Tab-separated table of C-alpha atoms in Angstrom:
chain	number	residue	atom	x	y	z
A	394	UNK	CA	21.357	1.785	16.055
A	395	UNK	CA	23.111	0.540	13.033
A	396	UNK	CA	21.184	-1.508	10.133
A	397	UNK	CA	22.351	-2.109	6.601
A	398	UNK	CA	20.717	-1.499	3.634
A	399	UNK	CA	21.368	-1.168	-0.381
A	400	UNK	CA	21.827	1.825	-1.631
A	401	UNK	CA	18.898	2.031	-4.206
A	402	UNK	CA	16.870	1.143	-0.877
A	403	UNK	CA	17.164	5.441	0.002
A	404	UNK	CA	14.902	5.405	-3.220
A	405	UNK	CA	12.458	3.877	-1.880
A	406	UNK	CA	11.538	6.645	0.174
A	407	UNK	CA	10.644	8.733	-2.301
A	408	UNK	CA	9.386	6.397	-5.211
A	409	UNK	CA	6.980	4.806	-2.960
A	410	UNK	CA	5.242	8.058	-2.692
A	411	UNK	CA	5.250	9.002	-6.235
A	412	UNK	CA	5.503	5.177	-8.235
A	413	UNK	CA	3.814	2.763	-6.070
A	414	UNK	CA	0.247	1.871	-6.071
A	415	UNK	CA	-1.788	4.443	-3.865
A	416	UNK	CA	-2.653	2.039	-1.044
A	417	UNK	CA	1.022	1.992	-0.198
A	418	UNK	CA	1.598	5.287	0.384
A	419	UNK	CA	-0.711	4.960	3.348
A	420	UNK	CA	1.502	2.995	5.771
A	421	UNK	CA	5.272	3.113	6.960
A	422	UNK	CA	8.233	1.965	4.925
A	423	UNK	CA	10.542	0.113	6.470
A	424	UNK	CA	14.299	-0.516	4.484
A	425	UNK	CA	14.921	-4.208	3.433
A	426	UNK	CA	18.118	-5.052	6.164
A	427	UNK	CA	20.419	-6.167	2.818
A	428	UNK	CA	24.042	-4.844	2.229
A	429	UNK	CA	25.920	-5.185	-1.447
A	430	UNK	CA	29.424	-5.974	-1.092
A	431	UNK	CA	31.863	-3.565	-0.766
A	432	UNK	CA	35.270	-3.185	0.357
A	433	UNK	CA	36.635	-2.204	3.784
A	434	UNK	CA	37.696	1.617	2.777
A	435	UNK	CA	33.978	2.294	0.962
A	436	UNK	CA	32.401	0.860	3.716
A	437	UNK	CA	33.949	3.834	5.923
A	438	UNK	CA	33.003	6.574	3.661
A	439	UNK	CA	29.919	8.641	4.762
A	440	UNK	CA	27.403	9.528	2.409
A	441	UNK	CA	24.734	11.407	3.640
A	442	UNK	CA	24.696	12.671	7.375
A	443	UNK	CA	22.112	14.617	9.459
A	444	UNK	CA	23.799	15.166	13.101
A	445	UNK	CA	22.012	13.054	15.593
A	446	UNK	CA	19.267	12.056	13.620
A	447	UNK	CA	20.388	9.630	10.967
A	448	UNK	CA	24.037	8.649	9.058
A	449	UNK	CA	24.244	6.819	5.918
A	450	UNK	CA	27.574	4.852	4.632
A	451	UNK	CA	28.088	4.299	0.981
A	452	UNK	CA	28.372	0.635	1.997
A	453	UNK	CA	24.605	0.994	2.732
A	454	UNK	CA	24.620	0.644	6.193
A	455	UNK	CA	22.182	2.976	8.194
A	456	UNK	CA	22.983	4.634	11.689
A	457	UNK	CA	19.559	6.114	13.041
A	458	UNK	CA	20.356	8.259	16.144
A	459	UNK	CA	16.255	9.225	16.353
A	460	UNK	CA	13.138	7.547	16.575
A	461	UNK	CA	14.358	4.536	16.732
A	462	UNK	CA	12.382	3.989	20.090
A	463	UNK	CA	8.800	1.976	19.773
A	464	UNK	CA	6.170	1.118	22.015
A	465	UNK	CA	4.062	-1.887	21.057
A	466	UNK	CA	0.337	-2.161	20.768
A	467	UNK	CA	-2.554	-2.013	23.058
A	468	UNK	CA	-5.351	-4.754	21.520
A	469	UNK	CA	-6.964	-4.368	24.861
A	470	UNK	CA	-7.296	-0.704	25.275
A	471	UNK	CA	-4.057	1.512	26.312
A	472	UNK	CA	-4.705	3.791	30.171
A	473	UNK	CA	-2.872	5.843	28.877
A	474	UNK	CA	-4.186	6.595	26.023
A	475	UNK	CA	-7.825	6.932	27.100
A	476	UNK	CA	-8.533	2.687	26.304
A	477	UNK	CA	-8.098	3.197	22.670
A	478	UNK	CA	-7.511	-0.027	21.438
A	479	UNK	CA	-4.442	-0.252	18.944
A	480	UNK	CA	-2.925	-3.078	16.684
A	481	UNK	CA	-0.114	-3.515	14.108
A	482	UNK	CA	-0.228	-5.129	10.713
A	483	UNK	CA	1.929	-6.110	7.677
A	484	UNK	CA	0.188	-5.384	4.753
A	485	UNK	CA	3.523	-6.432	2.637
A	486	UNK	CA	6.168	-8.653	4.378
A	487	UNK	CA	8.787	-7.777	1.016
A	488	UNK	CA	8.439	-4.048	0.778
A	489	UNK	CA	8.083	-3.991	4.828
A	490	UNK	CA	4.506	-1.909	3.906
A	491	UNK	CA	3.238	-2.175	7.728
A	492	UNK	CA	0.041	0.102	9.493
A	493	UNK	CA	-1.102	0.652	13.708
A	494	UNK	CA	-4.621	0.511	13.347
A	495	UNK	CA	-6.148	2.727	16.546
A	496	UNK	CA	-10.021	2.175	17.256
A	497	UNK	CA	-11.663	4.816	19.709
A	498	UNK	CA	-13.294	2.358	22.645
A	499	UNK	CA	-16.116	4.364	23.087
A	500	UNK	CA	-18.018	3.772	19.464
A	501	UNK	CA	-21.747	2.252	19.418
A	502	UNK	CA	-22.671	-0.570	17.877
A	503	UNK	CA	-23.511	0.251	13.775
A	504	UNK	CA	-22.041	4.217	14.479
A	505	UNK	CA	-19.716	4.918	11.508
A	506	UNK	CA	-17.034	7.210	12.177
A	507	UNK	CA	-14.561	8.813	10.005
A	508	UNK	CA	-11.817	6.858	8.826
A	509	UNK	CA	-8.186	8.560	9.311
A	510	UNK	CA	-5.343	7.472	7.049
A	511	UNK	CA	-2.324	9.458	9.246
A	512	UNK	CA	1.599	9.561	7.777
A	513	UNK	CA	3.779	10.373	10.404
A	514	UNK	CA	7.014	12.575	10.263
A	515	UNK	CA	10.623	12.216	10.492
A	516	UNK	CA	12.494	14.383	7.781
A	517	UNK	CA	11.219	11.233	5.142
A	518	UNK	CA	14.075	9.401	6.872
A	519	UNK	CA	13.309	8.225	10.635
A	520	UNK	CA	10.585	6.899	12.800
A	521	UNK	CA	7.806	4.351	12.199
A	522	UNK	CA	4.259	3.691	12.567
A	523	UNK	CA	5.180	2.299	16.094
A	524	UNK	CA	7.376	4.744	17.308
A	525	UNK	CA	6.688	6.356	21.090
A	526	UNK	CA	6.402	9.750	19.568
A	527	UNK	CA	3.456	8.864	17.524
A	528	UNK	CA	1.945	6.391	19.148
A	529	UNK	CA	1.345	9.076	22.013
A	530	UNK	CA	0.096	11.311	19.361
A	531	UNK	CA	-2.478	8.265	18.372
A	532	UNK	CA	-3.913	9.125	15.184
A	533	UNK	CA	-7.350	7.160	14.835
A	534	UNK	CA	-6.889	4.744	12.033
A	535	UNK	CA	-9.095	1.748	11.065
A	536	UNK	CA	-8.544	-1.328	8.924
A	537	UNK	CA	-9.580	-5.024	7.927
A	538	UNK	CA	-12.235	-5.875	9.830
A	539	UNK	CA	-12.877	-2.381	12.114
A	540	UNK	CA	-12.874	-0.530	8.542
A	541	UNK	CA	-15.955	-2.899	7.444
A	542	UNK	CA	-17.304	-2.400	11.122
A	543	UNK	CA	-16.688	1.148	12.158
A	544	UNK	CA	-15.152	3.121	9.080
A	545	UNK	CA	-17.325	5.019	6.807
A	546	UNK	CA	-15.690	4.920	3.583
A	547	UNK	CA	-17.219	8.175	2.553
A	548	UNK	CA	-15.480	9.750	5.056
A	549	UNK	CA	-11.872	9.460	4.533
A	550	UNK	CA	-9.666	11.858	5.748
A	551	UNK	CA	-5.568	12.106	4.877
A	552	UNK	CA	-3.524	13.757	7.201
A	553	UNK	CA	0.464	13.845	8.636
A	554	UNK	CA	2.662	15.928	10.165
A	555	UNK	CA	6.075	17.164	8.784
A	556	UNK	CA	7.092	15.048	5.802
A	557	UNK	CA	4.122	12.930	6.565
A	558	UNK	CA	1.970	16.216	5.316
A	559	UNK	CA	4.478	16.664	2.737
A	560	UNK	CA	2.847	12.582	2.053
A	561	UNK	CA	-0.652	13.238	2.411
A	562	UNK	CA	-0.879	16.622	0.085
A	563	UNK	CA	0.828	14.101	-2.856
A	564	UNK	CA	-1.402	10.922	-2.161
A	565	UNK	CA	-4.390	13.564	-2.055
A	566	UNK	CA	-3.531	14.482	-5.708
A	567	UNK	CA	-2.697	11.063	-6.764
A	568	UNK	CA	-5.666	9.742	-5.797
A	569	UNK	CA	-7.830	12.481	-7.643
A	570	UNK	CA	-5.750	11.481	-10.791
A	571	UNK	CA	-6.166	7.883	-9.797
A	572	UNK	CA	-8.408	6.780	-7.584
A	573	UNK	CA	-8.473	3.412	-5.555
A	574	UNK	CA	-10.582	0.983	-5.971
A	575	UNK	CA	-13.893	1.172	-3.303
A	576	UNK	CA	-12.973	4.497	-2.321
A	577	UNK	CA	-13.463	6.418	-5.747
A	578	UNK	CA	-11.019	9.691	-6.099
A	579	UNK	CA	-11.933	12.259	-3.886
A	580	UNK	CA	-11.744	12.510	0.462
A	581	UNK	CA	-13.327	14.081	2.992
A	582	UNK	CA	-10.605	16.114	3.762
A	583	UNK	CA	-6.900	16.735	4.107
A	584	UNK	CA	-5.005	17.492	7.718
A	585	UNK	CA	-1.454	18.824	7.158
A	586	UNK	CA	0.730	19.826	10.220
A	587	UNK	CA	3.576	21.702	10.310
A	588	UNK	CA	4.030	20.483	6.083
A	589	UNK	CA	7.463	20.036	5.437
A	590	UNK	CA	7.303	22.206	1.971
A	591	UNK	CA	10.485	24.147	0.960
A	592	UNK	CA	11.594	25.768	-2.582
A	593	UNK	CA	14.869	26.626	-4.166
A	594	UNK	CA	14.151	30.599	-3.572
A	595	UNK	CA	13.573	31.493	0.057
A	596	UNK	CA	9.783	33.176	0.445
A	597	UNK	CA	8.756	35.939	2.664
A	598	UNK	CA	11.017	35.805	5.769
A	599	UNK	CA	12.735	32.884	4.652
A	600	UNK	CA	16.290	32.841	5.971
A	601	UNK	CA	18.877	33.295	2.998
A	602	UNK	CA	22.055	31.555	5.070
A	603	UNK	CA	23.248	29.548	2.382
A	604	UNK	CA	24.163	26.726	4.638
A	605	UNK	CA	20.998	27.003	6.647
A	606	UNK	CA	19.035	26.323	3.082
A	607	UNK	CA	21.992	23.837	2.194
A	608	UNK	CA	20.436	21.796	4.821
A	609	UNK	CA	17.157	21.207	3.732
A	610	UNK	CA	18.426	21.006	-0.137
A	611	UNK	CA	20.864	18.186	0.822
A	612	UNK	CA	17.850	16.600	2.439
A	613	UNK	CA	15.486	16.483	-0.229
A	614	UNK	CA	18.514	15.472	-2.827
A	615	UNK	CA	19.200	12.870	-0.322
A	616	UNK	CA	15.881	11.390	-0.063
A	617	UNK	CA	14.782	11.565	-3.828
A	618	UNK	CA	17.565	10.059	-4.666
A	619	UNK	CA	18.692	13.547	-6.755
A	620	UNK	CA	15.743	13.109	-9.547
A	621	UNK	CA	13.550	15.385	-8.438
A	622	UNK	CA	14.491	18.718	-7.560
A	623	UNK	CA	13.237	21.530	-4.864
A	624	UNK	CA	10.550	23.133	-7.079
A	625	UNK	CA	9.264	19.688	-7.775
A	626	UNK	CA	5.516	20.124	-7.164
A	627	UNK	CA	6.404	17.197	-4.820
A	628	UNK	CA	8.178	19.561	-2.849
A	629	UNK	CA	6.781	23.164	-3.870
A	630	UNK	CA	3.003	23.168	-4.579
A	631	UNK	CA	3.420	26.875	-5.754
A	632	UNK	CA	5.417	25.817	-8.042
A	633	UNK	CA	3.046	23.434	-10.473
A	634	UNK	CA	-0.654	25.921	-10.009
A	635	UNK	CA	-2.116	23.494	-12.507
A	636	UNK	CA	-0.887	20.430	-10.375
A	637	UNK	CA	-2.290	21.606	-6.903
A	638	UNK	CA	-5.912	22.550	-8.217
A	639	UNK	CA	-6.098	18.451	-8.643
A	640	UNK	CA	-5.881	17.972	-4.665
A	641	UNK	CA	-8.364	15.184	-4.388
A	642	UNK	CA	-10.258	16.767	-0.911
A	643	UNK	CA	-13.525	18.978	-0.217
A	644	UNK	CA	-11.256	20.459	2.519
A	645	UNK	CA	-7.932	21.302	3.777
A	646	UNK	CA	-6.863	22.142	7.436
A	647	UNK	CA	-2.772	23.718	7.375
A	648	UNK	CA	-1.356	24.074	10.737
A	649	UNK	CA	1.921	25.514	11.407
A	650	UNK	CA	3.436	27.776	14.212
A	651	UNK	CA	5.558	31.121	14.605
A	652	UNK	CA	8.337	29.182	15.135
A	653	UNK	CA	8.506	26.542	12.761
A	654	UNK	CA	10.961	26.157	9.955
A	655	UNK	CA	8.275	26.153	7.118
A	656	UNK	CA	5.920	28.408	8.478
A	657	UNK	CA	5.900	30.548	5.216
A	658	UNK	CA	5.734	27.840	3.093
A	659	UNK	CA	2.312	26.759	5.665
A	660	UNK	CA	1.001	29.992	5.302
A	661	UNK	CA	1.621	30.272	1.305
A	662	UNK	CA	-0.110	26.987	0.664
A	663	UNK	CA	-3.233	28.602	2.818
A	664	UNK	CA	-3.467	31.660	0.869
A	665	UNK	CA	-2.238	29.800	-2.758
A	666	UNK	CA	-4.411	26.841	-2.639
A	667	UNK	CA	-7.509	29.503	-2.565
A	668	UNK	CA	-5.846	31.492	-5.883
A	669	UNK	CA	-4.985	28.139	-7.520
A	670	UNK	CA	-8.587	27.430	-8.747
A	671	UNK	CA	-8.954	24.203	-6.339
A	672	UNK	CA	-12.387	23.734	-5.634
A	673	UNK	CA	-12.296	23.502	-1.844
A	674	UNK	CA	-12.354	25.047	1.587
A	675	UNK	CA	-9.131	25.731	3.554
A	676	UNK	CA	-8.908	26.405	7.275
A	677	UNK	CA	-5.228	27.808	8.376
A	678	UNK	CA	-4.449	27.815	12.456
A	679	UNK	CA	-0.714	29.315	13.175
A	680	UNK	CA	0.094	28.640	16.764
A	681	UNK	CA	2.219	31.760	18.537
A	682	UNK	CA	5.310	31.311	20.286
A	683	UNK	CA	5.921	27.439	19.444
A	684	UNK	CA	8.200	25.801	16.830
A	685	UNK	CA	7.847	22.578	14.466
A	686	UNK	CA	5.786	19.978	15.671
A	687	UNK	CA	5.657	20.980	19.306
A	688	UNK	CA	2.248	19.259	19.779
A	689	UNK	CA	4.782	15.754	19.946
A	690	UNK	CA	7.224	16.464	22.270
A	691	UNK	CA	4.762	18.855	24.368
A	692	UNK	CA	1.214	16.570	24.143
A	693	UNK	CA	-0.446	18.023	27.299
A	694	UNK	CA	0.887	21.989	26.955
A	695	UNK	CA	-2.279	24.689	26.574
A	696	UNK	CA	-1.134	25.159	22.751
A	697	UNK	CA	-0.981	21.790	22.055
A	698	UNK	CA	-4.390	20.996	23.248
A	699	UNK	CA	-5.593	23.968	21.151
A	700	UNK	CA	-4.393	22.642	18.032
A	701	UNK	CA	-5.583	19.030	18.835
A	702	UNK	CA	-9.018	20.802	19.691
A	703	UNK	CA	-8.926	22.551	15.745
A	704	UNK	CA	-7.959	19.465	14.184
A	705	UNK	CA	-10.724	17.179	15.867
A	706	UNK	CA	-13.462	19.727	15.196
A	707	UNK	CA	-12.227	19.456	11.486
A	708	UNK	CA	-12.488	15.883	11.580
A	709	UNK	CA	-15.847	15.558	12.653
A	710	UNK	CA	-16.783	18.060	9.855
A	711	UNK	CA	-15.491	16.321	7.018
């Protein structure tokens, strides 16, 4: 699926998260479908490829090989999803800023519950708010009129999976730095699955393949437009002590598993964020056997129920 974009537009990726106001960073990005003019041998000329995910062209076209399938909203409850009733928004038409809004059908009239603000994954380059993926995953989220309604404001929680934890850690310290307006500068809690987190130095049992790390460095060059670089506290919490004691949470759930291609980076942001002089609780659950995000692909398997089962108990905690 092929759709054209400028090429300051791949900024936008990345400055949303770390220039925009706050309440942006909340919702999915889409890439304004505009193409500068360019001639017939640039517009040939690859500039940034990830096999079968996503393929840039210095033109500014976009070829996006994953996640580009969607499923569309349930506003009368979704079977398959247990009747929890879903709805898209736009909250800005020019930067394509756009949320699904999930309400759990079972709430009571005047019950509050806790309002989750979820960023979903995709290396910071594919999938949206309504892709099938994630939509099966159904992250309760609550907005407009169900925030007024149903969402208790004082209960907040951030949370994402991949680069979307990667997104929530970084709008959790914004906002204590910050704050938005009605909701002060501190959540319930934080929820970050699988974090995509890396480094320039490979940690514990890090591989050292030099094109294996190339990978991940072209990546994050890619998607930052080159201005930030891998021990960015953006990218490596360890990195900036000083920076991560500011997380803006009372608590912090990190999952990760055996398998998955950050799982020291998981586990040092478990054990660092306690040395760092943050004034919080952590909870760390590593899941045997499995590799990155496996709960998405594998919704109904025994260790994906497990880890849904931690991170609902932590919800109803915070």
């Amino acid at each position: 699926m092929a759709t054209p974009a400028p090429e300051s537009s791949r900024r936008l990726l990345f400055a949303a998260l770390l220039t925009a106001p706050l309440a942006a960073l909340l919702f999915h990005l889409r890439i304004p479908n505009l193409t500068p003019a360019m001639d017939a041998a640039s517009a040939s000329e690859i500039e940034f490829d990830m096999p079968g995910v996503i393929r840039v062209y210095k033109d500014g076209r976009v070829e996006r090989f994953d996640g580009t399938e969607t499923v569309p909203p349930s506003p009368s409850g979704d079977p398959a999803a247990n009747g929890v009733v879903s709805k898209d928004v736009v909250l800005d038409p020019a930067a394509g800023i756009s949320a699904r809004l999930y309400l759990h059908p079972g709430v009571e009239p005047g019950k509050k519950l806790p309002v989750v603000l979820f960023f979903h994954g995709g290396a910071f380059l594919v999938h949206t708010s309504a892709s099938t993926l994630y939509h099966k995953y159904a992250a309760s989220l609550a907005a407009a009129p169900w925030l007024a309604a149903h969402g208790d404001a004082s209960r907040i929680v951030l949370a994402g999976d991949s680069a979307g934890a990667n997104m929530a850690h970084n709008a959790a310290i914004r906002l204590r730095k910050e704050g938005i307006e009605g909701f002060g500068n501190k959540v319930s809690g934080v929820i970050l699955l699988h974090p995509y987190f890396w480094g320039k130095d490979p940690i514990g049992g890090e591989p050292t393949d030099a094109g294996y790390r190339g990978s991940f460095h072209r990546t994050w060059e890619f998607v930052t437009a080159g201005t930030l670089g891998l021990d960015h506290p953006s990218a490596n919490p360890a990195a900036s002590p000083e920076e991560w004691r500011q997380l803006g949470a009372g608590r912090v759930l990190v999952t990760t598993a055996e398998q998955c291609w950050f799982v020291e980076r998981a586990r040092a942001y478990a054990e660092g964020i306690k040395k760092c002089g943050w004034d919080g609780e952590v909870e760390f659950h590593e899941t045997k056997g499995e590799g990155h995000v496996f709960f998405l692909p594998k919704p109904d398997c025994d260790n994906a129920v497990k880890e849904l089962a931690v991170v609902t108990n932590f919800i109803r905690r915070c």
